[in-house]
PDB file of C-alpha atoms in Angstrom:
ATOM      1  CA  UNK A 614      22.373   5.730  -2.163  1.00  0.00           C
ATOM      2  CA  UNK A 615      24.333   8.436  -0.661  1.00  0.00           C
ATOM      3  CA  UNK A 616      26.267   9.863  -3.018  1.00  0.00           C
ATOM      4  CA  UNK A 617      23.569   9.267  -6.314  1.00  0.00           C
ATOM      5  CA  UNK A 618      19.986   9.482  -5.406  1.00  0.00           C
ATOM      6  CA  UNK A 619      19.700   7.008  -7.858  1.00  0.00           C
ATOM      7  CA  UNK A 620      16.908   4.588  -6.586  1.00  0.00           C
ATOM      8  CA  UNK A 621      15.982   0.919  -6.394  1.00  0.00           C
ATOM      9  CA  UNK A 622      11.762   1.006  -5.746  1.00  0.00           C
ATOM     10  CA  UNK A 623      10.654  -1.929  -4.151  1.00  0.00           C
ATOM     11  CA  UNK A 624       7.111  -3.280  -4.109  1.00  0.00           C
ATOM     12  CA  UNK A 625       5.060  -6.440  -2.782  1.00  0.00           C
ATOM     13  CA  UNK A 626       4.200  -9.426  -5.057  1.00  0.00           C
ATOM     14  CA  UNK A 627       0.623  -9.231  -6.801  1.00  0.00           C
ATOM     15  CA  UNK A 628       0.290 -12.561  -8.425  1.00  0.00           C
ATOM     16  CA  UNK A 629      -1.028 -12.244 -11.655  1.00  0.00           C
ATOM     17  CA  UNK A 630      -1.117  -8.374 -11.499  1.00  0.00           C
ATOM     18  CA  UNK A 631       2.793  -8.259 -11.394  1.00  0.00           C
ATOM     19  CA  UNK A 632       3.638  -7.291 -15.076  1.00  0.00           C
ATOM     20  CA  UNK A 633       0.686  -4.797 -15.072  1.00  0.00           C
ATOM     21  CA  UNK A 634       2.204  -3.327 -11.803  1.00  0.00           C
ATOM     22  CA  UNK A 635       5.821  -3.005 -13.472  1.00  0.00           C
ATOM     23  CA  UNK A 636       4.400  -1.068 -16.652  1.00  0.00           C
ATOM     24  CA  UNK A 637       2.798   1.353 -14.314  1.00  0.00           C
ATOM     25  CA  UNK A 638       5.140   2.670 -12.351  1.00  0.00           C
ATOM     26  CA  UNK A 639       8.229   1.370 -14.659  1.00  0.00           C
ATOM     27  CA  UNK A 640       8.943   5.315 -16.034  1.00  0.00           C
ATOM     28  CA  UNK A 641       9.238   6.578 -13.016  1.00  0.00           C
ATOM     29  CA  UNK A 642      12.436   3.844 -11.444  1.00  0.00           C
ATOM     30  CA  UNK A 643      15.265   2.235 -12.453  1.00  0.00           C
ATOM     31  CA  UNK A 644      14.212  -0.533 -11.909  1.00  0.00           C
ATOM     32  CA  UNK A 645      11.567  -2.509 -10.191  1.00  0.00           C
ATOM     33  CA  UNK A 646      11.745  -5.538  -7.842  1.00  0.00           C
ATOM     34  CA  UNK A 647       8.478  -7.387  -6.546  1.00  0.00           C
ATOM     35  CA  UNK A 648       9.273  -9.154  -3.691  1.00  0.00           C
ATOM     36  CA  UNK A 649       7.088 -10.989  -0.492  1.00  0.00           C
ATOM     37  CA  UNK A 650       8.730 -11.003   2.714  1.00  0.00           C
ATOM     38  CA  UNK A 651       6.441 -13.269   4.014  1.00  0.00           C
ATOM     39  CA  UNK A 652       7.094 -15.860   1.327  1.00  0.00           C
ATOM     40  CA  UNK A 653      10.996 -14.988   0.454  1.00  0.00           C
ATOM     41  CA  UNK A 654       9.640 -14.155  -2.830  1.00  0.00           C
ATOM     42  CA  UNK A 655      12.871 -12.602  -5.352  1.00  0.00           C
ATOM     43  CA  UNK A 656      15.063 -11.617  -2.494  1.00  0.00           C
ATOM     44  CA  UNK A 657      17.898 -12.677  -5.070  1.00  0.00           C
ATOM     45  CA  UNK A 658      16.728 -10.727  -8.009  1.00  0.00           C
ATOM     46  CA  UNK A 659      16.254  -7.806  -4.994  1.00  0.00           C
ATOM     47  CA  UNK A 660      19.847  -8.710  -4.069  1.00  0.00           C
ATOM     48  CA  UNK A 661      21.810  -8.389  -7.343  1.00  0.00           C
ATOM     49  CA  UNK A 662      19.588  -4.712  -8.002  1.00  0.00           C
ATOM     50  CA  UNK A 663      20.822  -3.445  -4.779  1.00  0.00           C
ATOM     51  CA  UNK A 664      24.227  -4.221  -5.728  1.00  0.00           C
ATOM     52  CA  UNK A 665      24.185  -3.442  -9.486  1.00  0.00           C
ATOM     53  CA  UNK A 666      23.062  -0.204  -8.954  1.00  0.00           C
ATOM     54  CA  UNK A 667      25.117   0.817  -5.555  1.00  0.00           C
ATOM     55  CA  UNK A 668      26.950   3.462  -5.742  1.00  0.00           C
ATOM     56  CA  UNK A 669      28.958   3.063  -2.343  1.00  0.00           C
ATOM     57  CA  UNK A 670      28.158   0.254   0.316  1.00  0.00           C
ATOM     58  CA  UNK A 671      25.468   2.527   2.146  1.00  0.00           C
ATOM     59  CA  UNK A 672      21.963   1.942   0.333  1.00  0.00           C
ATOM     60  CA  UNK A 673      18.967   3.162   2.154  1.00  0.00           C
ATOM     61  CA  UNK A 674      15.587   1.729   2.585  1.00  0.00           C
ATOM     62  CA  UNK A 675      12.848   4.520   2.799  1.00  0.00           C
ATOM     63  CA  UNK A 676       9.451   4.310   2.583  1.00  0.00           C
ATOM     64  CA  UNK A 677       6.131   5.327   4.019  1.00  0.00           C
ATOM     65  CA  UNK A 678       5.177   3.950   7.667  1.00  0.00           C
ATOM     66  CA  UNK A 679       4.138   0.096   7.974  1.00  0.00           C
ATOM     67  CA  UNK A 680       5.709  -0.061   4.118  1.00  0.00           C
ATOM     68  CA  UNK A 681       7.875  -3.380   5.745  1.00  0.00           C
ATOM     69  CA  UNK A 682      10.998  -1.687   5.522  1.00  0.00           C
ATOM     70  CA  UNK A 683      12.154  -3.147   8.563  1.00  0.00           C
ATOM     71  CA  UNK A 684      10.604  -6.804   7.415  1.00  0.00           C
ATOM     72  CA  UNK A 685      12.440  -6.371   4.613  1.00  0.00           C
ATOM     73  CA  UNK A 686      15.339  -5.784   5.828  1.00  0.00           C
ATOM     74  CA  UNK A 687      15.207  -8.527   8.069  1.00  0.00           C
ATOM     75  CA  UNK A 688      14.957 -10.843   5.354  1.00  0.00           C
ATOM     76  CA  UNK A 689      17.901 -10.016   3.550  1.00  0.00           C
ATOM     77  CA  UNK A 690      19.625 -10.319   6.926  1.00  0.00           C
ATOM     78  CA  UNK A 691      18.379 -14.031   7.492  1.00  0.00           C
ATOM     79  CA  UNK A 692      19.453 -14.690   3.774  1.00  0.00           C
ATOM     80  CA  UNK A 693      22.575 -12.938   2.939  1.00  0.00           C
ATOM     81  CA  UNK A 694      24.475 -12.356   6.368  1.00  0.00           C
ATOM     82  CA  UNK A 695      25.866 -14.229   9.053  1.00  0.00           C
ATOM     83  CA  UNK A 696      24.920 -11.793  11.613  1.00  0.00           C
ATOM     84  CA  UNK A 697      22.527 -12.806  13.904  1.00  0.00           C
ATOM     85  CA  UNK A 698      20.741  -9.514  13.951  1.00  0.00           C
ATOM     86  CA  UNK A 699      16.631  -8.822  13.882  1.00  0.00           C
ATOM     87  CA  UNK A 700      15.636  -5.073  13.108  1.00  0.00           C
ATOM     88  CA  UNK A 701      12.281  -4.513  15.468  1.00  0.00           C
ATOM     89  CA  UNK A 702       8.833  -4.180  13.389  1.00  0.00           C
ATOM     90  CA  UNK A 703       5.196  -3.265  14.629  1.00  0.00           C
ATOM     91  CA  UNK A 704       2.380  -1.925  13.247  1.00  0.00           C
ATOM     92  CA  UNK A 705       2.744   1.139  15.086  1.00  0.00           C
ATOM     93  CA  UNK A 706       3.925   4.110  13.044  1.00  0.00           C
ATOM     94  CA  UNK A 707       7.428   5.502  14.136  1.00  0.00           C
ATOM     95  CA  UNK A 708       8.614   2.451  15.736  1.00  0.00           C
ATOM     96  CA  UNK A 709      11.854   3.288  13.575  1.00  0.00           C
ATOM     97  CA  UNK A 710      13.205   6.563  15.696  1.00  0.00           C
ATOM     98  CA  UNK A 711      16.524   7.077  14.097  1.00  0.00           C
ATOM     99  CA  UNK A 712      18.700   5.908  11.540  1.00  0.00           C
ATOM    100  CA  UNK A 713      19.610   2.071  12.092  1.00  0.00           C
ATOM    101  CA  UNK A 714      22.701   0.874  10.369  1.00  0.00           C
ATOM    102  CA  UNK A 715      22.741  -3.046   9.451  1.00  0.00           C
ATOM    103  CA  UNK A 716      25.754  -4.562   7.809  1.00  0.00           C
ATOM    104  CA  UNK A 717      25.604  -7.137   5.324  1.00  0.00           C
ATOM    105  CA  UNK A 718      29.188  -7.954   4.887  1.00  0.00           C
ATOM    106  CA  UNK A 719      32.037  -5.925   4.114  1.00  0.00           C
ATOM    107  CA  UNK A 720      30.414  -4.529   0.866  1.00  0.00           C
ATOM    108  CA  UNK A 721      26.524  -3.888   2.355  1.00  0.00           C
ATOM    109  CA  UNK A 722      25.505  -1.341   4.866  1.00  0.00           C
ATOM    110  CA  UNK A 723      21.569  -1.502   4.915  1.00  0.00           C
ATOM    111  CA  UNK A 724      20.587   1.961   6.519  1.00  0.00           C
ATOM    112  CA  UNK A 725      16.735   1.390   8.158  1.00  0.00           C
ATOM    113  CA  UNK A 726      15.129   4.972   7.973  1.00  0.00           C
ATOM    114  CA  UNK A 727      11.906   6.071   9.995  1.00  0.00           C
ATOM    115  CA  UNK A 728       9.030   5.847   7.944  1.00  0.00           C
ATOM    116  CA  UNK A 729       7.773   8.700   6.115  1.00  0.00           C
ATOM    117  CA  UNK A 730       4.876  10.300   7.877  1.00  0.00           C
ATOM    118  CA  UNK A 731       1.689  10.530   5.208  1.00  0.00           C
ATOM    119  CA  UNK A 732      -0.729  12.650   6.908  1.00  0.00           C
ATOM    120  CA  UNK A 733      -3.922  11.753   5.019  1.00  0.00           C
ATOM    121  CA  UNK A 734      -3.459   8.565   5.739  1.00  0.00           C
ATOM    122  CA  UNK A 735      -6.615   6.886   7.483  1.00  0.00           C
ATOM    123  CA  UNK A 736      -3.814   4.768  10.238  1.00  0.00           C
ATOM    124  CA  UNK A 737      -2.729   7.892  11.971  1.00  0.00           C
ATOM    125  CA  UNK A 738      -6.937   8.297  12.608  1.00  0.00           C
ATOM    126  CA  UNK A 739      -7.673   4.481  13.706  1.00  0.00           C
ATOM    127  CA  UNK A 740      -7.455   2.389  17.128  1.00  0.00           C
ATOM    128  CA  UNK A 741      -4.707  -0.336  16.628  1.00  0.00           C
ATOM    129  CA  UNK A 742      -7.016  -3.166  16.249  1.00  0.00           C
ATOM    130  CA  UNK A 743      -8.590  -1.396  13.621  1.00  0.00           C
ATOM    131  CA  UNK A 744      -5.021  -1.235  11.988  1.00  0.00           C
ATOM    132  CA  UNK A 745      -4.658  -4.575  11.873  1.00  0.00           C
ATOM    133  CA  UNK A 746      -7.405  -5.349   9.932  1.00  0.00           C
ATOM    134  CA  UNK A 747      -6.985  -2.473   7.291  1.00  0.00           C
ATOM    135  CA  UNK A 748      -2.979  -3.803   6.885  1.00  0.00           C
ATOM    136  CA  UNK A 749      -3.795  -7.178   4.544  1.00  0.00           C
ATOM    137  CA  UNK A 750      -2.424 -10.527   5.884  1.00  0.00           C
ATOM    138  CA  UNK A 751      -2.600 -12.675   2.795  1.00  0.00           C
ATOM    139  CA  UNK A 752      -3.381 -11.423  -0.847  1.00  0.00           C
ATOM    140  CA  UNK A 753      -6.152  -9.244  -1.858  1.00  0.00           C
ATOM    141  CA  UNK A 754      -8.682 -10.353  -3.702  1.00  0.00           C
ATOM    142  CA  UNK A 755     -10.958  -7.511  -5.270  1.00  0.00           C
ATOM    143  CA  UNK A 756     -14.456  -8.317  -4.523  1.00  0.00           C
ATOM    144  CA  UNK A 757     -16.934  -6.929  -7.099  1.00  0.00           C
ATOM    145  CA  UNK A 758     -20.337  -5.049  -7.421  1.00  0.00           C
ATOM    146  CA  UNK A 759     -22.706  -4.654 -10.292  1.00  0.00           C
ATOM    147  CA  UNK A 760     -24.798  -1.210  -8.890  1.00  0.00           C
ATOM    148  CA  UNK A 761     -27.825  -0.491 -10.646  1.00  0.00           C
ATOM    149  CA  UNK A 762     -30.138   1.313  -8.837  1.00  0.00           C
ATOM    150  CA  UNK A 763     -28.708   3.766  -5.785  1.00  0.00           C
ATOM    151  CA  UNK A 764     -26.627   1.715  -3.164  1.00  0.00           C
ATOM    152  CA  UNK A 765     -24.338   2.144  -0.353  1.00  0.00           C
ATOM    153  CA  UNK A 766     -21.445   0.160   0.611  1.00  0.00           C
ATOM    154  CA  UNK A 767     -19.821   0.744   4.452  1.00  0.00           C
ATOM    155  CA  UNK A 768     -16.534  -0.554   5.222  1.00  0.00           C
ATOM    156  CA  UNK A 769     -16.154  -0.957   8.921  1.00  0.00           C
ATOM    157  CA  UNK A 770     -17.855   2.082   9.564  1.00  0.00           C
ATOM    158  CA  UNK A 771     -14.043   3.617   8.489  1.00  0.00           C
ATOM    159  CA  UNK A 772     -15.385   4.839   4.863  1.00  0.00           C
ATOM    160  CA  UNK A 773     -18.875   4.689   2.960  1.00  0.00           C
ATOM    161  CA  UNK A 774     -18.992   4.305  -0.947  1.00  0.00           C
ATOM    162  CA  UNK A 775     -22.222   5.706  -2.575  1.00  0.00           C
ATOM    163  CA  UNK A 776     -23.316   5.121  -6.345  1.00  0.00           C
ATOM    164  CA  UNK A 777     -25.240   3.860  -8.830  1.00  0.00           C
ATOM    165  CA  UNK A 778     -25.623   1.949 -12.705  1.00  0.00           C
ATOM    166  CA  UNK A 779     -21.638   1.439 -12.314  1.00  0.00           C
ATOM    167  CA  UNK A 780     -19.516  -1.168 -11.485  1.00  0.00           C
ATOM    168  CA  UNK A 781     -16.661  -1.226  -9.009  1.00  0.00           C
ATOM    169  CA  UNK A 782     -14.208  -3.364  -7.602  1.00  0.00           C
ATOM    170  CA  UNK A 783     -12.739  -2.724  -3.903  1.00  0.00           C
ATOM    171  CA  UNK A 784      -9.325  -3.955  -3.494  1.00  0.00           C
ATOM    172  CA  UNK A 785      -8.824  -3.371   0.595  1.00  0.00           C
ATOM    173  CA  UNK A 786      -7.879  -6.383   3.086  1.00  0.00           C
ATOM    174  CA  UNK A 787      -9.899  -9.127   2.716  1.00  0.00           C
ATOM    175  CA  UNK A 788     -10.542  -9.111   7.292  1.00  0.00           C
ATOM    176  CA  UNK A 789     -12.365  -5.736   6.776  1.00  0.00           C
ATOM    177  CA  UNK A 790     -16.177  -6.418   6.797  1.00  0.00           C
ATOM    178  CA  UNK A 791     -18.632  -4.601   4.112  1.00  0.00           C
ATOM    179  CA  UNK A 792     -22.196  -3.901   4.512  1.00  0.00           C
ATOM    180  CA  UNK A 793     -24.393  -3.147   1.132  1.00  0.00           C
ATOM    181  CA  UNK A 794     -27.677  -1.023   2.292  1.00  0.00           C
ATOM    182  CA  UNK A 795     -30.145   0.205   0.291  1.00  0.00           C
ATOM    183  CA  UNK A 796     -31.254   3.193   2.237  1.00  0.00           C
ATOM    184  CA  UNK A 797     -28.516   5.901   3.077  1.00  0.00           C
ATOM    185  CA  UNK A 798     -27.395   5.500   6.739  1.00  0.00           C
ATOM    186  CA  UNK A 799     -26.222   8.049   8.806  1.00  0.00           C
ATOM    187  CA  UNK A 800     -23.171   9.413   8.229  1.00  0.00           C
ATOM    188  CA  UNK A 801     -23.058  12.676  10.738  1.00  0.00           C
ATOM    189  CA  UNK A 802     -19.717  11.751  11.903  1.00  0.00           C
ATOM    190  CA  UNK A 803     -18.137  11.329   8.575  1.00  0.00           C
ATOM    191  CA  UNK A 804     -16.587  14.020   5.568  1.00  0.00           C
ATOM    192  CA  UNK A 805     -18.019  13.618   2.128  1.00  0.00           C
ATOM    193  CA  UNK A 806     -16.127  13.703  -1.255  1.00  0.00           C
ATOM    194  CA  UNK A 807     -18.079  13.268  -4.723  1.00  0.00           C
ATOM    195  CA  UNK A 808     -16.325  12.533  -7.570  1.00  0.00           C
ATOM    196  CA  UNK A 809     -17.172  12.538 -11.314  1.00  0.00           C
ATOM    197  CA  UNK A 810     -15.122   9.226 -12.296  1.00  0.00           C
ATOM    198  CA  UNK A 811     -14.530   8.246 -15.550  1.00  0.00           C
ATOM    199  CA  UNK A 812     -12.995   4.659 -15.951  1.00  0.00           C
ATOM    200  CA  UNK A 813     -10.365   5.374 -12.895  1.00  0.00           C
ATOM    201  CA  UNK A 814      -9.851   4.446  -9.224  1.00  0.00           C
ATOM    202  CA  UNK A 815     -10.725   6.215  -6.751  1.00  0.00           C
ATOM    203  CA  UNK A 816      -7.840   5.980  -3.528  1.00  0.00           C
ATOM    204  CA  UNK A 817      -8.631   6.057  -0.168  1.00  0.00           C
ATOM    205  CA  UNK A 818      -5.227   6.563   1.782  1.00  0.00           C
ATOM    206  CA  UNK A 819      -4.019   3.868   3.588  1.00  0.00           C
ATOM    207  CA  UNK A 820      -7.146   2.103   3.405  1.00  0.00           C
ATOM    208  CA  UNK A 821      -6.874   0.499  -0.589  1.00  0.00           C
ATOM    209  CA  UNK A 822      -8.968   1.770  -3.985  1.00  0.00           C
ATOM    210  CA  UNK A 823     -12.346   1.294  -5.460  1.00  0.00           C
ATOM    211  CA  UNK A 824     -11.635   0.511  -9.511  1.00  0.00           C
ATOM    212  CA  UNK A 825     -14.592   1.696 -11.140  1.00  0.00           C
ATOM    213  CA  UNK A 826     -15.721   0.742 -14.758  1.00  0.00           C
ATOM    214  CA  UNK A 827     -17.831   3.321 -16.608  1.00  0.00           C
ATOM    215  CA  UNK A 828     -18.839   6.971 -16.029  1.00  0.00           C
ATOM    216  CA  UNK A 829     -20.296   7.571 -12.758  1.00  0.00           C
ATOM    217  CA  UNK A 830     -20.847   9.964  -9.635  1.00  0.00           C
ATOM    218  CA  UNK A 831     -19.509   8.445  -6.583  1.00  0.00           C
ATOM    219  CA  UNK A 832     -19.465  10.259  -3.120  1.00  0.00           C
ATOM    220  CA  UNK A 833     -17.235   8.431  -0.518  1.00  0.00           C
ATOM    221  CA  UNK A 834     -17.796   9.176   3.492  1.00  0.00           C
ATOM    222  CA  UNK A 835     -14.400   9.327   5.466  1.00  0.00           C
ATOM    223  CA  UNK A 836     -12.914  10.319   8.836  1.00  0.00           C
ATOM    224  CA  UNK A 837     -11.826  14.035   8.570  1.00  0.00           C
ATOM    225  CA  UNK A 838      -8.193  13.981   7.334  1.00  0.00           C
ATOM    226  CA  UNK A 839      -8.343  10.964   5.139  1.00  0.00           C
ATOM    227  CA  UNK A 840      -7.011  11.711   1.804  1.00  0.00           C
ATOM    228  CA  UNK A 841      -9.426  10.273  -1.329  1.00  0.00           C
ATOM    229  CA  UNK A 842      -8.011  10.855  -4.771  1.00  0.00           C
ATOM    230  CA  UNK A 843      -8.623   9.854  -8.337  1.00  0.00           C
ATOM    231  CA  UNK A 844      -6.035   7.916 -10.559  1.00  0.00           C
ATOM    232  CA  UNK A 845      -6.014   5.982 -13.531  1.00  0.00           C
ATOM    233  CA  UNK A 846      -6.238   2.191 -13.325  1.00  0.00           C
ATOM    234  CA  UNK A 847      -4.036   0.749 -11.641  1.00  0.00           C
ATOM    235  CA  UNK A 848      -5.095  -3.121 -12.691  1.00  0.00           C
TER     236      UNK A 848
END
C-alpha cells in the first residue's frame, strides 16, 4: 500500500503443512493468506485481506522473480473483474519491466511490480529447461533418506548433498532426478559448503531445502553464486 507499508504476505497452499506454515512466519505479517493459483484455492479469503487492510485503492504485489505475481494477479482478474485483461507470465526472470497497473473496479488498482532480483539464486545460473524442472508443477512431496554409512546424493548435477548416520528429507520439485552413490564423484566444477547442522534445514536458493533430523556434518556442492544457508525447521 502506498501510503502505509502495511503488508498483506501471500504464500502457496501446502496441504497439510498449512497451519505449520502460518505459525512460522505469522510474527513477521499481518496477516497470512495461502492461496493456489492453479487450483483457485482462497482467492476470497485473499480478496477480503486485500481490502480489509487497504489503505487507498493502489495495493501492490511484490515479490521475488517467478514468485506468480503476475499468475496471481491474473486470477483475481478472472474472478473479481469484468475486464477482460491477462497480465503476461513466463518463467523467465524480468518478464515484468515496469510497473503494470490493473484495475479491479472502481475501488481496486492491482499494481504488478518487476520481480525482485535474488542474486544467489541458482535460476539466474541455469539453462531454461533446467528452470522448468527446478520450478514444481504439482505439490512437493519430501522424499526421505536414512544415511548410515558415508553417501552422496546429486540432484541433476545442479547441487550434491554429502553425509552420513543422519537423516534428511529433500523437499525440491518432484521432475528433478536424484542419484544416491556410494563413492564421491567428481565435483571439479562445483563450490563446496560444510555445515555443522543441528536439527535445521539447510536452503539451497531457488532450488528447495534438505530438513535434516539429528546432529550431523553435511557439505553441499553448488554452482558458484548459489546461496546455501541454515534455518530452523520449517515443517
Amino acid at each position: 500500500d502506498e501510503s502505509s507499508h502495511e503488508y498483506v504476505r501471500i504464500e502457496f497452499a501446502k496441504d497439510i503443512y498449512d497451519q505449520k506454515f502460518i505459525e512460522y512466519f505469522d510474527n513477521y505479517f499481518k496477516e497470512i493468506v495461502l492461496v493456489s493459483s492453479k487450483k483457485n484455492t482462497n482467492f476470497d479469503q485473499l480478496y477480503e485481506a486485500i481490502n480489509n487492510h487497504k489503505k487507498s485503492k493502489n495495493v501492490y504485489i511484490v515479490g521475488y522473480t517467478n514468485a506468480g505475481k503476475s499468475t496471481l494477479i491474473n486470477k483475481l482478474v478472472y474472478n473479481y473483474s469484468d475486464e477482460n485483461y491477462e497480465v503476461t507470465t513466463s518463467m523467465i526472470a524480468a518478464t515484468t519491466l515496469d510497473l503494470i497497473q490493473v484495475k479491479l473496479n472502481e475501488e481496486l488498482i492491482l499494481n504488478d511490480t518487476p520481480g525482485l532480483l535474488d542474486y544467489d539464486d541458482i535460476a539466474n545460473y541455469i539453462d531454461i529447461k533446467t528452470l522448468k524442472k527446478i520450478i514444481p508443477s504439482n505439490t512437493v512431496r519430501p522424499i526421505t533418506y536414512q544415511v548410515k554409512e558415508k553417501q552422496y546424493f546429486v540432484i541433476e548435477n545442479l547441487v550434491m548433498i554429502e553425509c552420513e548416520k543422519v537423516d534428511i528429507n529433500l523437499f525440491i520439485s518432484n521432475n528433478l532426478k536424484i542419484k544416491r552413490l556410494y563413492k564421491k564423484p567428481d565435483t571439479y566444477h562445483m563450490k563446496e559448503l560444510c555445515l555443522e547442522v543441528n536439527n535445521e534445514d539447510i536452503v539451497i536458493s531457488g532450488l528447495g531445502f534438505v530438513k535434516v533430523t539429528g546432529i550431523a556434518k553435511i557439505c553441499v556442492y553448488t554452482i558458484d553464486h548459489v546461496g546455501v544457508f541454515t534455518r530452523k525447521h520449517l515443517i
